């Protein structure tokens, strides 16, 4: 009779039968895999067995345990009895068990471990003969934890009994209670159990065991576990159950329990770090009731045991070739390991451990690169909240731009500028931001908004200039007029209150948090250089100022992929000049206004060329619709009405009347889909002509100053090839003319290219590539137009519901953040292929928000792009992600 094998004794698992550790973990769960591995390495672990994950899925479906499972559990207990010499339910030699759940990835919400399973009052009585207090303490703990964990009553009723009892006896601490008192407590607990569950406490060990196994299975589908899986996108693996013999760290002073890391999880130092509690069981270490001793202290007191612990820990690290996090227990001088897993670590520890293990020849260079997740790199580049900070956030928003800061809340851009001048550090709190808020934004050390998503104005600007920002904190009701912020109707802070934001996590705090500085270590530098060695994608930056450009270069950028010229218009003192240009009533007037802007733009370009000396600079000509630069319509209207009511028809009234008319003339229902980019360029070429002149004159002067300029001019929002060719036919001759009259030859040819950000452009790439010398994907607009999602609205309206609320989710990821391989990704792939079919050497980059996103970078590598471009502060992330992409590709895992 060959029956399916359901239950495996630890020494019946053959880890070598699994190709990778993750496959082993998927089958036996993390804990089970660790126990099986430790067994096969010969480490001392309490004997036991594991029920693989898939059986809990079966249970979830059928709500009952297959009888074969029950039979095999019974057989396994028999094997355990035989090997250990203890007998399940026997009074003289009781086999006590721990029952532990263990999913393939560690997951809160799963059933906690039940210790001392198999006890009954009679067993406790017998155990009490040799160690009275230990016996009765274990018994009452077991009743409580069985009720709490298996029967889900919570432990509070029992804690209350304990408190009352201590009060009655005039005692403060648990340890002051005598053995007899513990015994009495056990009796009180039994009464409570019956009261809570209307049934006697099961003294039959088999009922206890199957009850516990059952509870593990059920916990896989508990609300908390399901929510956690959803949030972290963990597949429905099921959970394993591990049953093993108890070892007692609370037997006497030659016993104890501890945890260790084989290297420091904080900074990666190569040193075994750990904590140990003498005469204690399992959770006592974590519970923090007593202060544990450090490994160093333990070494002084029990050098032999520490030597043994270190030997075994090193053996594990040697096997896994990675830092391990272990649990162990000493029972009467005998050491047992109870758990091992790859240890969690901070980003700086991850980098140091990767580089150290490479130097130690544990792992090769490529493995070292893959040991640090690209997203983690962010942690190393910004100020962040100290790991010891305990304050809890008042609200959460989108983590739009990383960095942790605290400062005074201000609700108005003018106030932000004033307060900054007065030397204050301010955090700008707004419902949302608009281009005209830029001066207020740069006067602040952080931004907090209640609206918007990852690609809203506040987010894009903040990321660009490296300003910590949280956007779309929807639970925060912001009253800009009154200068107050509320949560659920209650005021949480006002103008001038100190608040803190953590842009990496998206958390908002009232008051000051503990902040730590970023640190560029030698290992980090080496790690990044290692990444550069393997990556195939170039990494450029989106930068509009010399300052941003030099920040980016420090972070390793190889060029500018996107210089947005409209950002240069936003400076406080320039805006009126831009407005003059916009409201001009005739071509002549407009050209006059443009002539005022020309030297300013030229100056900006020269600054950037100088910083980027020798590196390519892609400059995009004006992109947004013009009315975006005009003052706020509502504000103008209110002022205008007030003047009219007062009967004041002076200059200001006339000015407002004119501006309001202009605004209404320019305003469009769908400005994002409107008169902007090359559309504006084609109807009003004078604007692009001014910009081209500023660029060429800057080029001439810079090159004459000895600067090596690699200029690429990019035309935005092309949908039809003719939009591009018409403009190039105007601008290129202009450029030649300017150069000829200056008797100038550029050292490097000027390239004319386009941003691919409209589906039609992507689909007609072969046409466009006949004329355009480079492409750069603008995935913000491309996503907007591919999905028909307004990028300014969808994230706060419904997109997050699609992802997080509706069950099953309509979408897995935010397509503005992560390139969607079936939507925009497909267009990108087609466009690259078609473009290169016309122009084989077509250079292709991406400069949208996805250009700095690790998941998207994997795809850009796959599609054969030449470079990605991202904000200066994400450049290191992109370097790491690009290296991951190249290595995974080589290993056939992309
Ligand atoms: P978690 O996943 O929460 O770490 P564990 O299953 O590791 O849960 O168990 C919780 C505690 O119980 C640990 O501190 C562990 O040391 C202890 N423990 C688990 N199994 C045994 C055992 N067989 N003997 C003694 N203590 C155990
Ligand atoms: Mg554990
Ligand atoms: Mg665009």
XYZ file of C-alpha atoms in Angstrom, residues 305-741:
437
model
C 28.739 27.115 25.595
C 29.487 30.310 23.667
C 32.257 28.581 21.808
C 29.827 25.869 20.788
C 27.176 28.392 19.778
C 29.682 30.313 17.650
C 30.923 27.160 15.979
C 27.417 26.153 14.949
C 26.422 29.661 13.900
C 29.455 29.859 11.647
C 28.628 26.486 10.208
C 25.181 27.779 9.288
C 26.531 30.959 7.726
C 29.003 28.883 5.802
C 26.200 26.707 4.483
C 23.831 29.528 3.547
C 26.586 31.940 2.485
C 24.540 34.663 4.046
C 23.958 36.283 7.407
C 21.747 34.119 9.650
C 19.293 34.968 12.383
C 19.064 32.028 14.810
C 17.171 30.964 17.923
C 18.645 28.504 20.383
C 17.986 27.033 23.815
C 20.289 25.463 26.364
C 18.736 22.695 28.438
C 20.871 21.679 31.351
C 24.127 22.647 29.569
C 23.040 20.982 26.346
C 22.683 23.283 23.346
C 19.835 23.066 20.804
C 19.188 25.228 17.769
C 15.511 25.943 17.180
C 15.445 28.129 14.121
C 17.608 29.704 11.452
C 16.777 32.078 8.665
C 18.454 34.666 6.481
C 18.605 37.726 8.721
C 16.853 40.976 7.975
C 19.207 43.929 7.871
C 19.421 47.632 7.291
C 20.558 48.873 3.907
C 24.017 49.757 5.179
C 24.396 46.300 6.703
C 23.246 44.732 3.424
C 25.905 46.623 1.478
C 28.686 45.869 3.951
C 27.805 42.196 4.231
C 27.666 41.829 0.432
C 31.079 43.435 -0.046
C 32.643 41.603 2.924
C 31.346 38.215 1.820
C 32.708 38.889 -1.641
C 36.111 39.756 -0.162
C 35.924 36.616 1.971
C 35.232 34.677 -1.245
C 31.963 33.407 0.119
C 30.127 34.806 -2.873
C 31.103 36.082 -6.318
C 30.708 39.636 -7.575
C 27.387 39.085 -9.244
C 25.886 37.479 -6.169
C 27.172 40.418 -4.154
C 25.361 42.812 -6.485
C 22.123 40.850 -6.142
C 22.372 40.811 -2.336
C 21.162 44.405 -2.018
C 17.655 45.262 -3.193
C 17.702 48.423 -5.336
C 14.824 49.950 -3.371
C 16.863 49.632 -0.170
C 19.503 51.949 -1.587
C 17.176 54.913 -0.981
C 17.724 54.437 2.735
C 21.398 55.255 2.333
C 20.907 58.487 0.470
C 18.619 60.467 2.707
C 18.110 61.471 6.264
C 15.850 58.909 7.839
C 14.007 58.221 11.033
C 16.202 56.634 13.652
C 15.424 52.939 14.099
C 14.955 53.617 17.806
C 12.213 56.224 17.306
C 8.973 55.021 18.915
C 6.555 57.804 18.025
C 3.550 56.695 15.985
C 2.303 58.527 12.911
C -0.972 60.453 12.847
C -1.656 59.767 9.181
C -0.114 58.045 6.208
C 0.136 59.254 2.617
C 2.029 58.280 -0.518
C 5.772 58.174 0.006
C 6.423 60.634 -2.797
C 10.005 61.633 -2.090
C 12.260 60.080 0.557
C 13.920 61.738 3.512
C 12.867 62.478 7.074
C 12.585 66.026 8.385
C 10.845 68.014 11.080
C 9.914 71.663 10.986
C 7.139 74.169 11.481
C 3.975 73.607 9.518
C 2.967 76.419 7.138
C -0.092 76.415 4.946
C 0.807 79.201 2.561
C 3.685 79.671 0.123
C 4.159 83.343 0.945
C 4.404 82.486 4.649
C 6.879 79.725 3.845
C 9.145 82.209 2.098
C 8.828 84.746 4.930
C 9.545 82.217 7.624
C 12.519 80.844 5.745
C 13.914 84.371 5.527
C 13.477 84.570 9.298
C 15.662 81.478 9.587
C 12.909 78.972 10.321
C 12.699 75.460 8.963
C 9.249 74.962 7.520
C 7.210 72.121 6.075
C 4.739 73.264 3.469
C 1.293 71.778 4.029
C -1.142 72.168 1.131
C -4.080 70.349 -0.365
C -1.974 70.161 -3.515
C 0.710 72.233 -5.227
C 0.751 74.072 -8.547
C 3.642 75.434 -10.611
C 3.202 78.875 -9.015
C 3.881 77.312 -5.591
C 7.431 76.462 -6.608
C 9.085 79.357 -4.730
C 7.237 78.329 -1.572
C 8.256 74.722 -2.096
C 11.954 75.462 -2.365
C 11.744 77.650 0.726
C 10.552 74.572 2.646
C 12.420 71.541 3.907
C 9.516 69.203 3.200
C 6.139 68.993 1.511
C 2.900 67.450 2.733
C -0.285 67.377 0.671
C -3.641 65.726 1.128
C -4.258 65.170 -2.577
C -2.416 63.687 -5.528
C -0.425 60.559 -6.255
C 3.122 59.619 -7.129
C 3.222 61.704 -10.303
C 1.387 64.799 -9.122
C 3.113 68.157 -9.271
C 4.239 68.126 -5.636
C 5.716 64.628 -5.997
C 7.566 65.245 -9.239
C 9.011 68.562 -8.143
C 9.986 67.314 -4.691
C 11.749 64.256 -6.067
C 13.538 66.396 -8.598
C 15.053 68.678 -6.019
C 15.470 65.998 -3.357
C 12.907 67.445 -0.988
C 11.197 64.949 1.347
C 7.512 64.786 0.470
C 4.321 62.977 1.304
C 1.382 63.476 -1.010
C -2.210 62.282 -0.970
C -2.462 61.972 2.826
C -6.215 61.805 2.334
C -7.130 61.447 6.018
C -5.699 64.872 6.696
C -8.270 67.657 6.326
C -6.291 70.744 5.440
C -7.768 74.200 5.875
C -5.286 76.467 4.145
C -7.166 79.653 5.013
C -7.393 78.925 8.711
C -3.966 77.303 8.857
C -5.135 74.141 10.566
C -5.054 70.438 9.836
C -7.555 67.965 11.217
C -7.909 64.224 11.398
C -11.454 62.853 11.848
C -12.653 66.356 12.647
C -10.100 67.038 15.355
C -7.321 69.611 15.011
C -3.964 67.821 14.992
C -1.693 70.751 14.187
C -1.767 74.427 13.253
C 0.498 76.872 11.497
C 3.725 77.004 13.486
C 3.304 73.557 15.098
C 6.291 71.264 14.741
C 5.529 68.290 12.545
C 7.707 65.550 11.072
C 7.398 63.714 7.803
C 9.088 60.520 6.706
C 9.015 60.580 2.931
C 10.449 57.065 2.670
C 7.556 55.477 4.552
C 4.913 58.131 3.921
C 4.302 58.724 7.635
C 3.305 62.053 9.171
C 4.015 62.790 12.849
C 3.097 65.580 15.178
C 6.182 66.859 17.005
C 9.829 66.112 16.424
C 11.239 62.694 15.487
C 14.749 61.405 15.871
C 16.507 61.707 12.515
C 19.800 60.154 11.399
C 22.066 61.349 8.588
C 22.954 59.365 5.474
C 26.463 58.052 5.244
C 28.462 57.178 2.122
C 30.808 54.465 3.305
C 33.744 52.994 1.447
C 31.752 49.766 1.027
C 28.838 51.645 -0.489
C 31.158 53.298 -2.980
C 32.654 49.945 -3.898
C 29.239 48.393 -4.194
C 28.045 51.067 -6.621
C 31.192 50.704 -8.704
C 30.606 46.980 -8.812
C 27.112 47.668 -10.135
C 28.542 49.947 -12.815
C 30.800 47.120 -13.910
C 27.842 44.892 -14.733
C 25.081 47.169 -15.890
C 24.362 47.652 -19.577
C 21.907 50.537 -19.274
C 23.238 54.054 -19.025
C 21.961 56.165 -16.150
C 21.146 59.799 -16.688
C 19.242 62.328 -14.670
C 16.291 64.660 -14.946
C 17.771 68.022 -13.958
C 16.805 71.599 -14.663
C 19.462 73.513 -12.744
C 23.252 73.339 -12.359
C 22.689 72.405 -8.706
C 20.549 69.403 -9.605
C 23.013 68.456 -12.314
C 25.943 68.467 -9.928
C 23.986 66.510 -7.286
C 23.290 63.948 -9.972
C 26.912 63.733 -11.073
C 27.959 63.110 -7.480
C 25.495 60.251 -7.486
C 26.998 58.858 -10.676
C 24.790 60.263 -13.451
C 26.288 60.028 -16.908
C 24.311 62.841 -18.478
C 21.062 64.745 -18.413
C 18.194 62.805 -19.948
C 15.652 65.535 -19.411
C 16.097 69.237 -18.774
C 12.615 70.752 -18.521
C 12.917 74.330 -19.717
C 9.583 75.405 -18.209
C 11.039 74.880 -14.745
C 13.356 77.761 -15.512
C 10.312 79.967 -16.050
C 8.946 79.297 -12.610
C 11.503 81.266 -10.600
C 9.824 83.990 -8.589
C 11.410 86.948 -10.347
C 10.951 85.469 -13.803
C 7.297 84.654 -13.738
C 6.139 88.243 -14.507
C 8.383 88.233 -17.582
C 6.923 84.918 -18.689
C 3.443 86.333 -18.144
C 4.311 89.299 -20.392
C 5.242 86.835 -23.102
C 2.028 84.872 -22.677
C -0.387 87.756 -22.630
C 1.251 89.539 -25.593
C -1.472 90.645 -27.995
C 0.682 90.630 -31.140
C 3.644 88.736 -32.519
C 5.732 91.842 -32.146
C 4.830 92.242 -28.492
C 5.524 88.571 -27.878
C 8.920 88.682 -29.533
C 9.792 91.642 -27.391
C 8.863 89.720 -24.265
C 10.782 86.686 -25.526
C 13.859 88.833 -25.981
C 13.714 89.604 -22.268
C 13.628 85.886 -21.485
C 16.379 84.968 -23.955
C 19.405 86.026 -21.868
C 17.927 84.372 -18.787
C 17.488 81.011 -20.517
C 20.884 81.316 -22.129
C 22.453 81.864 -18.724
C 20.718 78.771 -17.361
C 21.904 76.638 -20.270
C 25.478 77.827 -19.892
C 25.385 76.899 -16.218
C 24.171 73.419 -17.045
C 26.653 72.873 -19.899
C 29.476 73.852 -17.591
C 28.398 71.412 -14.899
C 27.849 68.630 -17.414
C 31.130 69.263 -19.249
C 31.737 66.279 -21.559
C 28.416 64.599 -20.797
C 25.267 64.577 -22.949
C 22.515 67.066 -22.129
C 19.003 66.582 -23.480
C 17.019 69.803 -23.357
C 13.288 69.667 -23.879
C 11.637 72.728 -25.389
C 8.624 74.233 -23.649
C 6.022 71.589 -22.818
C 3.076 72.738 -20.649
C 0.098 74.792 -21.797
C 0.661 78.525 -21.372
C -2.170 79.335 -18.995
C -0.372 77.251 -16.333
C 1.962 80.204 -15.854
C -0.784 82.711 -15.241
C -1.885 83.625 -11.696
C -4.615 81.550 -10.116
C -7.943 82.217 -11.812
C -10.116 82.042 -8.690
C -7.884 84.417 -6.748
C -7.950 86.902 -9.582
C -11.721 86.638 -9.831
C -12.251 87.254 -6.126
C -10.020 90.322 -6.130
C -11.679 91.605 -9.275
C -15.180 91.208 -7.808
C -14.149 92.915 -4.587
C -12.834 95.900 -6.511
C -15.985 96.053 -8.570
C -18.219 95.987 -5.518
C -16.160 98.799 -4.041
C -16.519 100.690 -7.301
C -12.738 100.848 -7.620
C -12.029 100.889 -11.346
C -8.358 101.843 -11.094
C -5.252 100.327 -12.710
C -5.393 97.098 -10.726
C -8.999 96.594 -11.809
C -8.040 97.055 -15.467
C -5.057 94.805 -15.113
C -7.199 92.066 -13.578
C -9.883 92.485 -16.183
C -7.253 91.981 -18.867
C -5.642 88.989 -17.175
C -8.968 87.311 -16.575
C -9.866 87.747 -20.227
C -6.505 86.305 -21.243
C -6.952 83.388 -18.895
C -10.354 82.631 -20.332
C -8.965 82.838 -23.859
C -6.187 80.368 -23.106
C -8.045 78.053 -20.772
C -8.889 74.582 -22.068
C -11.259 71.946 -20.706
C -8.544 69.322 -21.017
C -5.346 71.284 -20.787
C -3.268 68.116 -20.500
C -4.549 67.055 -23.905
C -4.504 70.543 -25.260
C -2.450 73.280 -26.777
C 0.974 72.419 -25.499
C 4.335 70.934 -26.583
C 4.914 70.830 -30.342
C 1.306 71.912 -30.852
C 2.112 75.239 -29.278
C 5.480 75.155 -31.035
C 3.847 74.809 -34.436
C 1.280 77.569 -33.956
C 3.670 79.903 -32.150
C 7.159 79.037 -33.430
C 8.567 82.247 -31.951
C 8.703 80.599 -28.508
C 10.765 77.610 -29.630
C 12.859 79.897 -31.806
C 13.811 81.926 -28.755
C 14.680 78.713 -26.870
C 16.723 77.347 -29.787
C 18.592 80.638 -30.031
C 19.293 80.601 -26.287
C 20.605 77.050 -26.598
C 22.839 77.702 -29.612
C 24.245 80.933 -28.222
C 24.927 79.172 -24.936
C 26.620 76.375 -26.845
C 28.809 78.804 -28.775
C 29.882 80.734 -25.698
C 30.446 77.585 -23.628
C 32.536 75.841 -26.269
C 34.564 79.016 -26.733
C 35.189 78.884 -22.984
C 36.593 75.376 -23.400
C 33.500 73.463 -22.304
C 32.721 70.192 -24.092
C 29.010 70.392 -24.924
C 26.962 67.426 -26.148
C 23.626 68.995 -26.915
C 20.462 67.050 -27.713
C 17.318 69.065 -28.398
C 14.049 67.315 -27.640
C 10.605 68.218 -28.946
C 7.764 67.108 -26.673
C 4.313 65.691 -27.376
C 4.709 64.638 -30.984
C 1.835 62.511 -32.223
C 2.246 63.008 -35.980
C 5.652 63.004 -37.620
C 4.819 66.241 -39.446
C 4.592 68.085 -36.148
C 8.232 67.207 -35.703
C 9.543 67.754 -39.226
C 7.823 71.128 -39.597
C 9.494 72.438 -36.440
C 12.876 70.977 -37.223
C 12.684 72.593 -40.654
C 12.313 75.944 -38.895
C 14.687 75.455 -35.974
C 17.590 73.648 -37.614
C 18.261 76.341 -40.256
C 17.967 78.938 -37.515
C 20.627 77.109 -35.531
C 22.909 76.878 -38.571
C 22.436 80.523 -39.294
C 23.333 81.577 -35.763
C 26.414 79.391 -35.839
C 27.460 80.557 -39.283
C 27.203 84.198 -38.364
